[in-house]
Short mmCIF file of N, CA and C in Angstrom, two decimals:
data_model
loop_
_atom_site.label_atom_id
_atom_site.label_comp_id
_atom_site.label_asym_id
_atom_site.label_seq_id
_atom_site.Cartn_x
_atom_site.Cartn_y
_atom_site.Cartn_z
N MET A 1 116.66 92.11 98.22
CA MET A 1 117.78 91.75 99.02
C MET A 1 117.62 90.43 98.47
N THR A 2 116.86 89.16 99.18
CA THR A 2 117.21 88.04 98.42
C THR A 2 117.08 87.62 96.90
N ALA A 3 116.45 88.28 96.36
CA ALA A 3 115.91 88.55 94.75
C ALA A 3 117.75 88.43 94.02
N ALA A 4 118.23 89.79 94.78
CA ALA A 4 119.40 89.73 94.14
C ALA A 4 120.61 88.66 95.00
N LEU A 5 120.38 88.45 95.84
CA LEU A 5 121.24 87.59 96.78
C LEU A 5 120.34 86.78 96.58
N PRO A 6 120.06 85.49 96.80
CA PRO A 6 119.45 84.22 96.41
C PRO A 6 119.92 83.73 98.00
N ARG A 7 121.44 83.45 98.58
CA ARG A 7 121.62 82.52 99.10
C ARG A 7 122.13 82.93 100.50
N THR A 8 121.50 85.05 100.10
CA THR A 8 121.78 85.60 101.81
C THR A 8 120.19 85.02 102.29
N ARG A 9 120.62 85.15 103.91
CA ARG A 9 119.41 84.79 105.28
C ARG A 9 119.57 85.67 105.58
N VAL A 10 118.35 85.91 105.53
CA VAL A 10 117.65 87.04 106.32
C VAL A 10 117.63 87.03 107.81
N LEU A 11 117.39 87.89 108.69
CA LEU A 11 116.28 87.86 109.73
C LEU A 11 116.05 89.20 110.59
N ALA A 12 114.92 89.00 109.66
CA ALA A 12 114.10 90.42 109.84
C ALA A 12 113.82 90.47 111.81
N THR A 13 114.02 91.98 111.51
CA THR A 13 113.49 92.47 113.56
C THR A 13 112.63 93.83 113.07
N GLY A 14 111.33 94.11 114.01
CA GLY A 14 110.61 95.06 114.19
C GLY A 14 110.23 94.51 115.43
N SER A 15 108.74 95.84 115.94
CA SER A 15 108.61 95.77 116.98
C SER A 15 107.42 95.40 117.17
N SER A 16 106.90 94.91 116.35
CA SER A 16 105.60 94.36 116.24
C SER A 16 105.79 92.42 116.47
N LEU A 17 104.74 92.01 116.91
CA LEU A 17 105.04 90.74 117.24
C LEU A 17 103.46 90.08 116.68
N ASP A 18 102.74 91.17 115.05
CA ASP A 18 101.85 90.48 114.88
C ASP A 18 102.13 89.15 113.86
N GLN A 19 101.47 88.74 113.83
CA GLN A 19 100.96 87.28 112.97
C GLN A 19 101.61 87.73 111.56
N ASN A 20 101.09 88.49 110.84
CA ASN A 20 100.36 89.41 109.78
C ASN A 20 102.16 89.78 108.98
N ASP A 21 102.11 90.18 109.98
CA ASP A 21 103.63 91.03 109.82
C ASP A 21 105.08 89.80 109.69
N VAL A 22 105.09 88.65 110.45
CA VAL A 22 105.93 87.50 110.86
C VAL A 22 105.56 86.97 109.72
N ILE A 23 104.48 86.65 108.88
CA ILE A 23 104.27 86.07 107.99
C ILE A 23 104.59 86.84 106.36
N GLN A 24 104.58 87.90 106.56
CA GLN A 24 104.75 89.09 105.40
C GLN A 24 106.50 89.36 105.23
N SER A 25 107.09 89.04 106.69
CA SER A 25 108.20 89.72 106.55
C SER A 25 108.97 87.94 105.66
N ILE A 26 108.78 86.87 106.14
CA ILE A 26 109.02 85.25 105.10
C ILE A 26 108.52 85.44 104.04
N GLY A 27 107.54 85.61 103.80
CA GLY A 27 107.45 85.50 102.48
C GLY A 27 107.42 86.74 101.82
N LEU A 28 108.69 87.59 102.20
CA LEU A 28 109.40 88.28 101.55
C LEU A 28 110.94 88.43 101.15
N GLY A 29 110.66 86.75 102.06
CA GLY A 29 112.60 86.08 102.06
C GLY A 29 113.32 85.90 102.90
N ALA A 30 112.51 86.49 104.02
CA ALA A 30 113.50 86.94 105.25
C ALA A 30 113.29 85.06 106.19
N LYS A 31 114.21 84.79 106.59
CA LYS A 31 114.34 83.23 107.17
C LYS A 31 113.66 83.44 108.78
N GLY A 32 113.69 84.34 109.04
CA GLY A 32 113.56 84.76 110.36
C GLY A 32 112.73 85.81 110.62
N TYR A 33 111.95 85.78 111.61
CA TYR A 33 111.72 87.14 112.32
C TYR A 33 111.83 87.23 113.82
N ILE A 34 112.76 88.22 114.52
CA ILE A 34 112.56 88.43 115.29
C ILE A 34 112.20 89.76 116.61
N ARG A 35 111.99 89.89 118.05
CA ARG A 35 111.24 91.15 117.59
C ARG A 35 112.85 92.30 118.22
N GLU A 36 112.94 93.20 118.13
CA GLU A 36 113.84 94.08 117.93
C GLU A 36 114.33 94.58 119.55
N THR A 37 113.54 94.10 120.40
CA THR A 37 113.72 93.97 121.72
C THR A 37 114.16 92.76 122.12
N ALA A 38 114.32 91.75 121.63
CA ALA A 38 115.01 90.83 122.13
C ALA A 38 116.14 90.72 122.87
N SER A 39 116.58 90.26 124.12
CA SER A 39 118.05 89.45 124.37
C SER A 39 118.85 89.50 123.90
N ALA A 40 119.76 89.72 123.67
CA ALA A 40 121.40 89.50 123.16
C ALA A 40 121.56 87.40 122.63
N ALA A 41 121.34 87.30 124.23
CA ALA A 41 121.24 85.61 123.67
C ALA A 41 119.99 85.29 122.87
N GLU A 42 119.02 85.66 122.65
CA GLU A 42 117.98 85.29 122.13
C GLU A 42 118.30 85.52 120.37
N PHE A 43 119.12 86.61 120.06
CA PHE A 43 119.43 87.36 118.70
C PHE A 43 120.38 85.66 118.41
N ALA A 44 121.34 85.71 119.17
CA ALA A 44 122.58 84.65 118.73
C ALA A 44 122.03 83.61 118.53
N SER A 45 120.90 83.00 119.23
CA SER A 45 120.24 82.38 119.12
C SER A 45 119.59 82.19 117.72
N ALA A 46 118.61 83.10 116.97
CA ALA A 46 118.11 83.50 116.34
C ALA A 46 119.03 83.42 115.09
N ILE A 47 120.28 84.06 114.95
CA ILE A 47 121.16 84.01 113.94
C ILE A 47 121.57 82.37 113.77
N ARG A 48 121.75 81.73 114.52
CA ARG A 48 122.57 80.72 114.52
C ARG A 48 122.03 79.61 113.59
N THR A 49 119.93 80.10 114.40
CA THR A 49 118.75 79.17 113.41
C THR A 49 119.12 80.01 112.17
N VAL A 50 119.14 80.57 112.00
CA VAL A 50 119.00 81.12 110.27
C VAL A 50 120.41 80.61 109.85
N ASN A 51 121.29 80.67 110.35
CA ASN A 51 122.78 80.50 109.12
C ASN A 51 122.63 79.11 109.51
N GLN A 52 121.57 78.34 110.09
CA GLN A 52 122.03 76.52 109.85
C GLN A 52 120.76 75.97 108.62
N GLY A 53 120.11 76.88 108.25
CA GLY A 53 119.16 77.64 107.13
C GLY A 53 118.10 76.93 107.55
N LEU A 54 117.53 77.15 108.81
CA LEU A 54 116.19 77.20 109.96
C LEU A 54 115.79 78.72 109.59
N ILE A 55 114.43 78.07 109.91
CA ILE A 55 113.64 79.37 109.98
C ILE A 55 113.08 79.89 111.80
N TRP A 56 113.34 81.15 111.95
CA TRP A 56 113.33 81.49 113.50
C TRP A 56 112.15 82.43 113.59
N ALA A 57 110.92 82.15 114.13
CA ALA A 57 109.45 82.40 114.00
C ALA A 57 108.86 83.07 115.40
N PRO A 58 108.54 83.42 115.89
CA PRO A 58 107.86 84.22 117.15
C PRO A 58 106.19 83.12 117.16
N THR A 59 105.84 82.80 118.53
CA THR A 59 104.76 81.93 118.63
C THR A 59 104.51 81.05 117.50
N PRO A 60 105.73 79.94 117.73
CA PRO A 60 105.42 79.26 116.25
C PRO A 60 104.44 78.28 116.15
N ARG A 61 103.38 77.63 116.69
CA ARG A 61 101.84 76.71 116.74
C ARG A 61 101.61 77.93 116.14
N ARG A 62 100.78 78.79 116.77
CA ARG A 62 99.76 79.39 115.78
C ARG A 62 100.53 80.09 114.63
N LEU A 63 101.65 80.38 114.49
CA LEU A 63 102.10 80.94 113.65
C LEU A 63 101.56 79.37 112.10
N LEU A 64 102.10 78.67 112.62
CA LEU A 64 102.27 77.31 111.64
C LEU A 64 101.31 77.42 111.03
N ALA A 65 100.56 77.38 112.33
CA ALA A 65 98.41 76.71 111.48
C ALA A 65 98.01 78.04 110.35
N ILE A 66 98.54 78.99 110.62
CA ILE A 66 98.18 80.28 110.00
C ILE A 66 98.91 80.08 108.50
N VAL A 67 100.33 79.74 108.77
CA VAL A 67 100.94 79.84 107.02
C VAL A 67 100.70 78.47 106.71
N ILE A 68 100.28 77.48 107.14
CA ILE A 68 99.93 76.32 106.57
C ILE A 68 98.61 76.51 106.08
N ASP A 69 97.37 77.00 106.45
CA ASP A 69 96.12 77.46 106.01
C ASP A 69 96.36 78.21 105.08
N ARG A 70 97.07 79.41 105.16
CA ARG A 70 97.05 80.32 103.53
C ARG A 70 98.33 79.61 102.57
N ILE A 71 98.91 78.60 102.37
CA ILE A 71 99.30 77.91 101.84
C ILE A 71 98.11 77.35 101.03
N ILE A 72 97.54 76.68 101.92
CA ILE A 72 96.56 75.28 100.48
C ILE A 72 95.29 76.63 100.96
N ASP A 73 94.97 77.49 100.98
CA ASP A 73 94.46 78.59 100.11
C ASP A 73 95.02 79.11 99.45
N SER A 74 96.14 79.08 99.25
CA SER A 74 96.95 79.40 98.05
C SER A 74 96.76 78.74 96.70
N PHE A 75 96.37 77.59 96.59
CA PHE A 75 95.57 77.00 95.61
C PHE A 75 94.92 76.37 95.06
N PRO A 76 94.48 76.88 93.64
CA PRO A 76 93.01 77.03 93.18
C PRO A 76 92.87 75.80 93.43
N GLY A 77 91.09 75.97 94.28
CA GLY A 77 90.56 74.59 93.74
C GLY A 77 91.07 73.48 95.59
N ALA A 78 91.91 73.82 95.99
CA ALA A 78 92.49 73.27 97.07
C ALA A 78 91.49 72.48 97.53
N ARG A 79 90.61 73.28 98.09
CA ARG A 79 89.81 72.98 99.33
C ARG A 79 88.48 72.54 99.15
N SER A 80 88.45 72.09 97.74
CA SER A 80 87.29 71.28 96.96
C SER A 80 88.00 69.62 96.19
N MET A 81 89.11 69.93 96.15
CA MET A 81 89.95 68.48 95.26
C MET A 81 89.39 67.22 96.06
N ASP A 82 89.00 66.41 95.20
CA ASP A 82 88.42 65.32 95.97
C ASP A 82 89.90 64.46 96.49
N ARG A 83 90.00 63.57 97.56
CA ARG A 83 91.08 62.91 97.67
C ARG A 83 91.31 61.65 96.76
N VAL A 84 92.86 61.56 96.52
CA VAL A 84 93.20 61.06 95.79
C VAL A 84 93.40 59.45 95.32
N ALA A 85 93.63 58.45 94.58
CA ALA A 85 93.94 56.93 95.05
C ALA A 85 95.47 57.04 94.85
N LEU A 86 96.25 56.44 95.46
CA LEU A 86 97.48 55.88 95.78
C LEU A 86 97.92 54.97 96.09
N THR A 87 99.21 54.15 95.28
CA THR A 87 99.32 53.31 95.14
C THR A 87 99.90 52.77 97.14
N SER A 88 100.16 51.80 97.67
CA SER A 88 100.94 51.58 99.00
C SER A 88 102.29 52.57 98.59
N ARG A 89 103.10 52.11 97.63
CA ARG A 89 104.28 52.34 98.11
C ARG A 89 104.27 54.02 97.44
N GLU A 90 103.35 54.92 96.64
CA GLU A 90 103.34 55.99 97.08
C GLU A 90 103.18 56.51 98.01
N LYS A 91 102.00 56.05 98.51
CA LYS A 91 102.13 56.50 100.50
C LYS A 91 103.20 56.55 101.01
N GLU A 92 103.71 55.70 101.40
CA GLU A 92 105.12 55.34 101.81
C GLU A 92 106.13 56.20 101.43
N VAL A 93 105.84 56.93 100.33
CA VAL A 93 107.20 57.81 99.85
C VAL A 93 106.26 59.10 99.89
N LEU A 94 105.06 59.48 100.34
CA LEU A 94 104.75 60.79 100.30
C LEU A 94 104.67 61.03 101.82
N GLN A 95 104.50 59.53 102.69
CA GLN A 95 104.29 59.91 104.52
C GLN A 95 105.85 60.23 104.51
N ILE A 96 107.00 60.10 104.09
CA ILE A 96 108.26 60.65 104.64
C ILE A 96 108.38 62.00 103.93
N LEU A 97 108.01 62.15 102.83
CA LEU A 97 108.31 62.82 102.18
C LEU A 97 107.64 64.67 102.89
N VAL A 98 106.26 64.39 103.29
CA VAL A 98 105.89 65.38 103.84
C VAL A 98 106.48 65.80 105.52
N THR A 99 107.63 64.89 105.41
CA THR A 99 108.49 65.59 106.83
C THR A 99 109.93 66.47 106.42
N GLY A 100 109.64 66.48 105.37
CA GLY A 100 110.69 67.21 104.34
C GLY A 100 111.97 66.82 103.73
N SER A 101 112.21 65.45 104.02
CA SER A 101 113.38 64.94 103.83
C SER A 101 113.61 64.78 102.03
N SER A 102 114.64 64.32 101.78
CA SER A 102 115.22 64.69 100.76
C SER A 102 115.17 62.81 99.80
N ASN A 103 115.51 62.97 98.32
CA ASN A 103 114.78 61.64 97.91
C ASN A 103 116.10 60.80 98.17
N LYS A 104 117.12 61.35 98.79
CA LYS A 104 117.82 60.23 99.34
C LYS A 104 117.57 60.11 100.94
N GLU A 105 116.75 60.55 101.78
CA GLU A 105 116.53 59.92 102.47
C GLU A 105 115.38 59.54 102.75
N ILE A 106 114.42 59.34 101.66
CA ILE A 106 112.98 59.02 101.20
C ILE A 106 113.86 57.34 100.90
N ALA A 107 114.54 57.56 99.98
CA ALA A 107 115.21 56.10 99.73
C ALA A 107 115.13 54.89 100.45
N ALA A 108 116.37 55.48 101.65
CA ALA A 108 117.09 54.59 102.22
C ALA A 108 115.95 53.64 103.26
N PRO A 109 115.16 54.02 103.62
CA PRO A 109 114.53 53.39 104.35
C PRO A 109 113.06 52.48 103.63
N LEU A 110 113.07 53.05 102.56
CA LEU A 110 112.42 52.18 102.07
C LEU A 110 113.07 50.80 101.05
N GLY A 111 114.51 50.85 100.68
CA GLY A 111 115.07 50.28 100.16
C GLY A 111 115.46 50.43 98.25
N ILE A 112 114.92 51.01 98.31
CA ILE A 112 114.67 52.17 96.80
C ILE A 112 116.02 53.11 96.46
N GLY A 113 115.88 53.10 94.87
CA GLY A 113 117.19 54.30 94.08
C GLY A 113 115.98 55.42 94.49
N VAL A 114 117.08 56.52 94.35
CA VAL A 114 117.04 57.63 94.58
C VAL A 114 115.69 57.93 92.71
N ARG A 115 116.52 57.47 92.10
CA ARG A 115 115.44 57.73 90.63
C ARG A 115 114.02 57.00 90.68
N THR A 116 114.00 55.75 91.37
CA THR A 116 112.63 55.84 91.37
C THR A 116 112.20 56.73 92.25
N VAL A 117 112.57 57.13 93.43
CA VAL A 117 112.23 58.33 94.25
C VAL A 117 111.61 59.27 93.30
N LYS A 118 112.31 59.81 92.99
CA LYS A 118 111.89 60.75 91.79
C LYS A 118 110.66 60.66 91.25
N ALA A 119 110.77 59.56 90.73
CA ALA A 119 109.69 58.55 89.28
C ALA A 119 108.40 58.57 90.36
N HIS A 120 108.33 58.40 91.85
CA HIS A 120 107.32 58.30 92.57
C HIS A 120 106.53 59.75 92.77
N VAL A 121 107.81 60.51 93.19
CA VAL A 121 107.46 62.05 93.37
C VAL A 121 106.40 62.80 92.23
N SER A 122 107.26 62.24 91.08
CA SER A 122 106.90 63.12 89.80
C SER A 122 105.21 62.76 89.99
N HIS A 123 105.10 61.13 89.78
CA HIS A 123 103.92 60.69 89.80
C HIS A 123 102.61 61.06 90.99
N LEU A 124 103.29 61.59 92.30
CA LEU A 124 102.57 61.84 92.64
C LEU A 124 102.18 63.33 92.36
N MET A 125 102.94 63.93 92.77
CA MET A 125 102.47 65.33 91.95
C MET A 125 101.61 65.56 90.61
N GLN A 126 101.76 64.89 90.33
CA GLN A 126 100.91 64.53 89.14
C GLN A 126 99.41 64.22 89.71
N LYS A 127 99.52 63.06 90.63
CA LYS A 127 98.06 62.89 90.61
C LYS A 127 97.46 63.91 92.04
N LEU A 128 98.22 64.56 92.70
CA LEU A 128 97.39 65.41 93.56
C LEU A 128 97.42 66.53 92.71
N GLY A 129 97.90 66.80 91.04
CA GLY A 129 97.46 67.68 90.82
C GLY A 129 98.13 69.54 90.94
N VAL A 130 99.60 69.01 91.60
CA VAL A 130 100.55 70.18 92.35
C VAL A 130 101.84 70.23 91.39
N LYS A 131 102.47 71.12 91.65
CA LYS A 131 103.62 71.66 90.89
C LYS A 131 105.20 71.38 91.73
N ASN A 132 104.98 70.95 92.99
CA ASN A 132 106.16 70.52 93.68
C ASN A 132 105.67 70.25 94.87
N ARG A 133 107.47 69.59 95.81
CA ARG A 133 106.83 68.99 96.69
C ARG A 133 106.08 69.59 97.80
N LEU A 134 106.37 71.33 98.34
CA LEU A 134 105.72 71.64 99.19
C LEU A 134 104.46 71.41 98.94
N ALA A 135 103.88 71.47 97.47
CA ALA A 135 101.86 71.37 97.55
C ALA A 135 101.48 70.59 97.56
N ALA A 136 102.90 69.64 97.30
CA ALA A 136 102.39 68.07 97.26
C ALA A 136 102.15 67.60 98.87
N ALA A 137 103.05 67.84 99.98
CA ALA A 137 103.09 67.85 101.07
C ALA A 137 101.76 68.42 101.63
N VAL A 138 101.48 69.56 101.45
CA VAL A 138 100.44 70.23 102.18
C VAL A 138 98.72 69.62 101.86
N GLU A 139 98.92 69.22 100.00
CA GLU A 139 97.76 68.60 100.01
C GLU A 139 97.79 67.23 100.57
N ALA A 140 98.73 66.35 100.94
CA ALA A 140 98.57 65.00 101.48
C ALA A 140 98.14 65.15 103.16
N VAL A 141 98.04 66.50 103.47
CA VAL A 141 97.93 66.16 105.02
C VAL A 141 96.68 67.35 104.89
N ARG A 142 96.26 68.00 103.72
CA ARG A 142 95.11 68.74 103.99
C ARG A 142 93.73 67.31 103.12
N GLN A 143 94.45 66.71 102.35
CA GLN A 143 92.88 65.44 102.22
C GLN A 143 94.13 64.03 103.39
N SER A 144 94.72 64.11 104.04
CA SER A 144 94.64 63.10 105.64
C SER A 144 95.09 62.22 104.43
N ILE A 145 95.73 62.31 103.78
CA ILE A 145 96.34 61.04 103.11
C ILE A 145 97.31 60.41 103.84
N VAL A 146 97.66 60.97 104.36
CA VAL A 146 99.55 60.71 105.38
C VAL A 146 98.80 61.00 106.69
N SER A 147 99.39 60.26 107.96
CA SER A 147 99.06 60.18 109.33
C SER A 147 99.80 61.35 109.81
N ILE A 148 100.60 62.21 109.34
CA ILE A 148 101.58 63.39 110.20
C ILE A 148 101.02 63.88 110.83
N LEU A 149 100.88 64.77 112.05
CA LEU A 149 100.38 65.70 112.44
C LEU A 149 101.25 67.09 112.68
N ILE A 150 100.75 68.06 111.75
CA ILE A 150 100.99 69.02 111.81
C ILE A 150 101.52 69.75 113.25
N ARG A 151 100.54 69.23 114.13
CA ARG A 151 100.20 70.64 115.53
C ARG A 151 102.04 69.91 116.05
N SER A 152 102.40 68.64 115.43
CA SER A 152 103.49 67.67 116.34
C SER A 152 104.68 68.03 115.71
N MET A 153 104.56 68.68 114.33
CA MET A 153 105.92 69.23 114.05
C MET A 153 106.18 70.61 114.42
N THR A 154 107.93 70.78 114.55
CA THR A 154 108.11 71.36 114.87
C THR A 154 108.15 73.00 113.89
N ILE A 155 108.37 73.85 114.66
CA ILE A 155 107.93 75.02 113.24
C ILE A 155 109.48 75.27 112.54
N GLU A 156 110.19 74.66 113.18
CA GLU A 156 111.38 75.00 111.88
C GLU A 156 111.31 73.88 111.08
N ALA A 157 110.81 72.59 110.61
CA ALA A 157 110.66 71.18 109.84
C ALA A 157 109.78 72.03 109.14
N ALA A 158 108.47 72.39 109.42
CA ALA A 158 106.84 73.16 108.66
C ALA A 158 107.78 74.27 108.51
N LEU A 159 108.25 75.01 108.54
CA LEU A 159 109.01 76.05 107.68
C LEU A 159 109.96 75.91 106.92
N TRP A 160 110.69 74.81 107.28
CA TRP A 160 111.35 74.34 106.10
C TRP A 160 111.46 73.91 105.09
N LEU A 161 110.04 73.32 105.35
CA LEU A 161 109.01 72.05 104.21
C LEU A 161 108.91 73.10 103.14
N ILE A 162 108.06 74.77 104.18
CA ILE A 162 108.02 75.49 103.35
C ILE A 162 108.62 76.44 102.40
N SER A 163 109.95 76.76 102.79
CA SER A 163 111.00 77.27 102.36
C SER A 163 111.64 76.65 100.98
N LYS A 164 111.11 75.32 101.07
CA LYS A 164 111.27 73.99 99.66
C LYS A 164 110.81 74.71 98.44
N ASN A 165 109.97 75.95 98.39
CA ASN A 165 109.16 75.68 97.32
C ASN A 165 109.57 77.11 96.02
#
């Protein structure tokens, strides 16, 4: 359904809270997963969250750890890549990029233009050997290039970042 209607936001329901089912649902395009026995208030909250473009998922911290591990594992040679040398400006851009910020949101605090940010992001992806912003963010965290702690990131922010792929 999401392939035919890419702007459609799907909230999957099921009786299982198995993390593989949740991850599979999100991997197939659902923007959230909620147990079918959830309360009306929880359903309403889930629908509002998904409608805002965020992800709704149970057991956020554990799910987030599994999702991040699977993303890292999905990149050929990701676990064996050497740490790359970045300029201080590239590190600053990457630090903000990892939070899920847009080019405009990266440019403002650094006092640079959006086109300059685009150039930095392009160079970062090339240096990290990745094809998109999500992969750059994951690789930056994996290599400890940036100081963000995934455990302190909200599930919505992390899964939003993932959904940008």
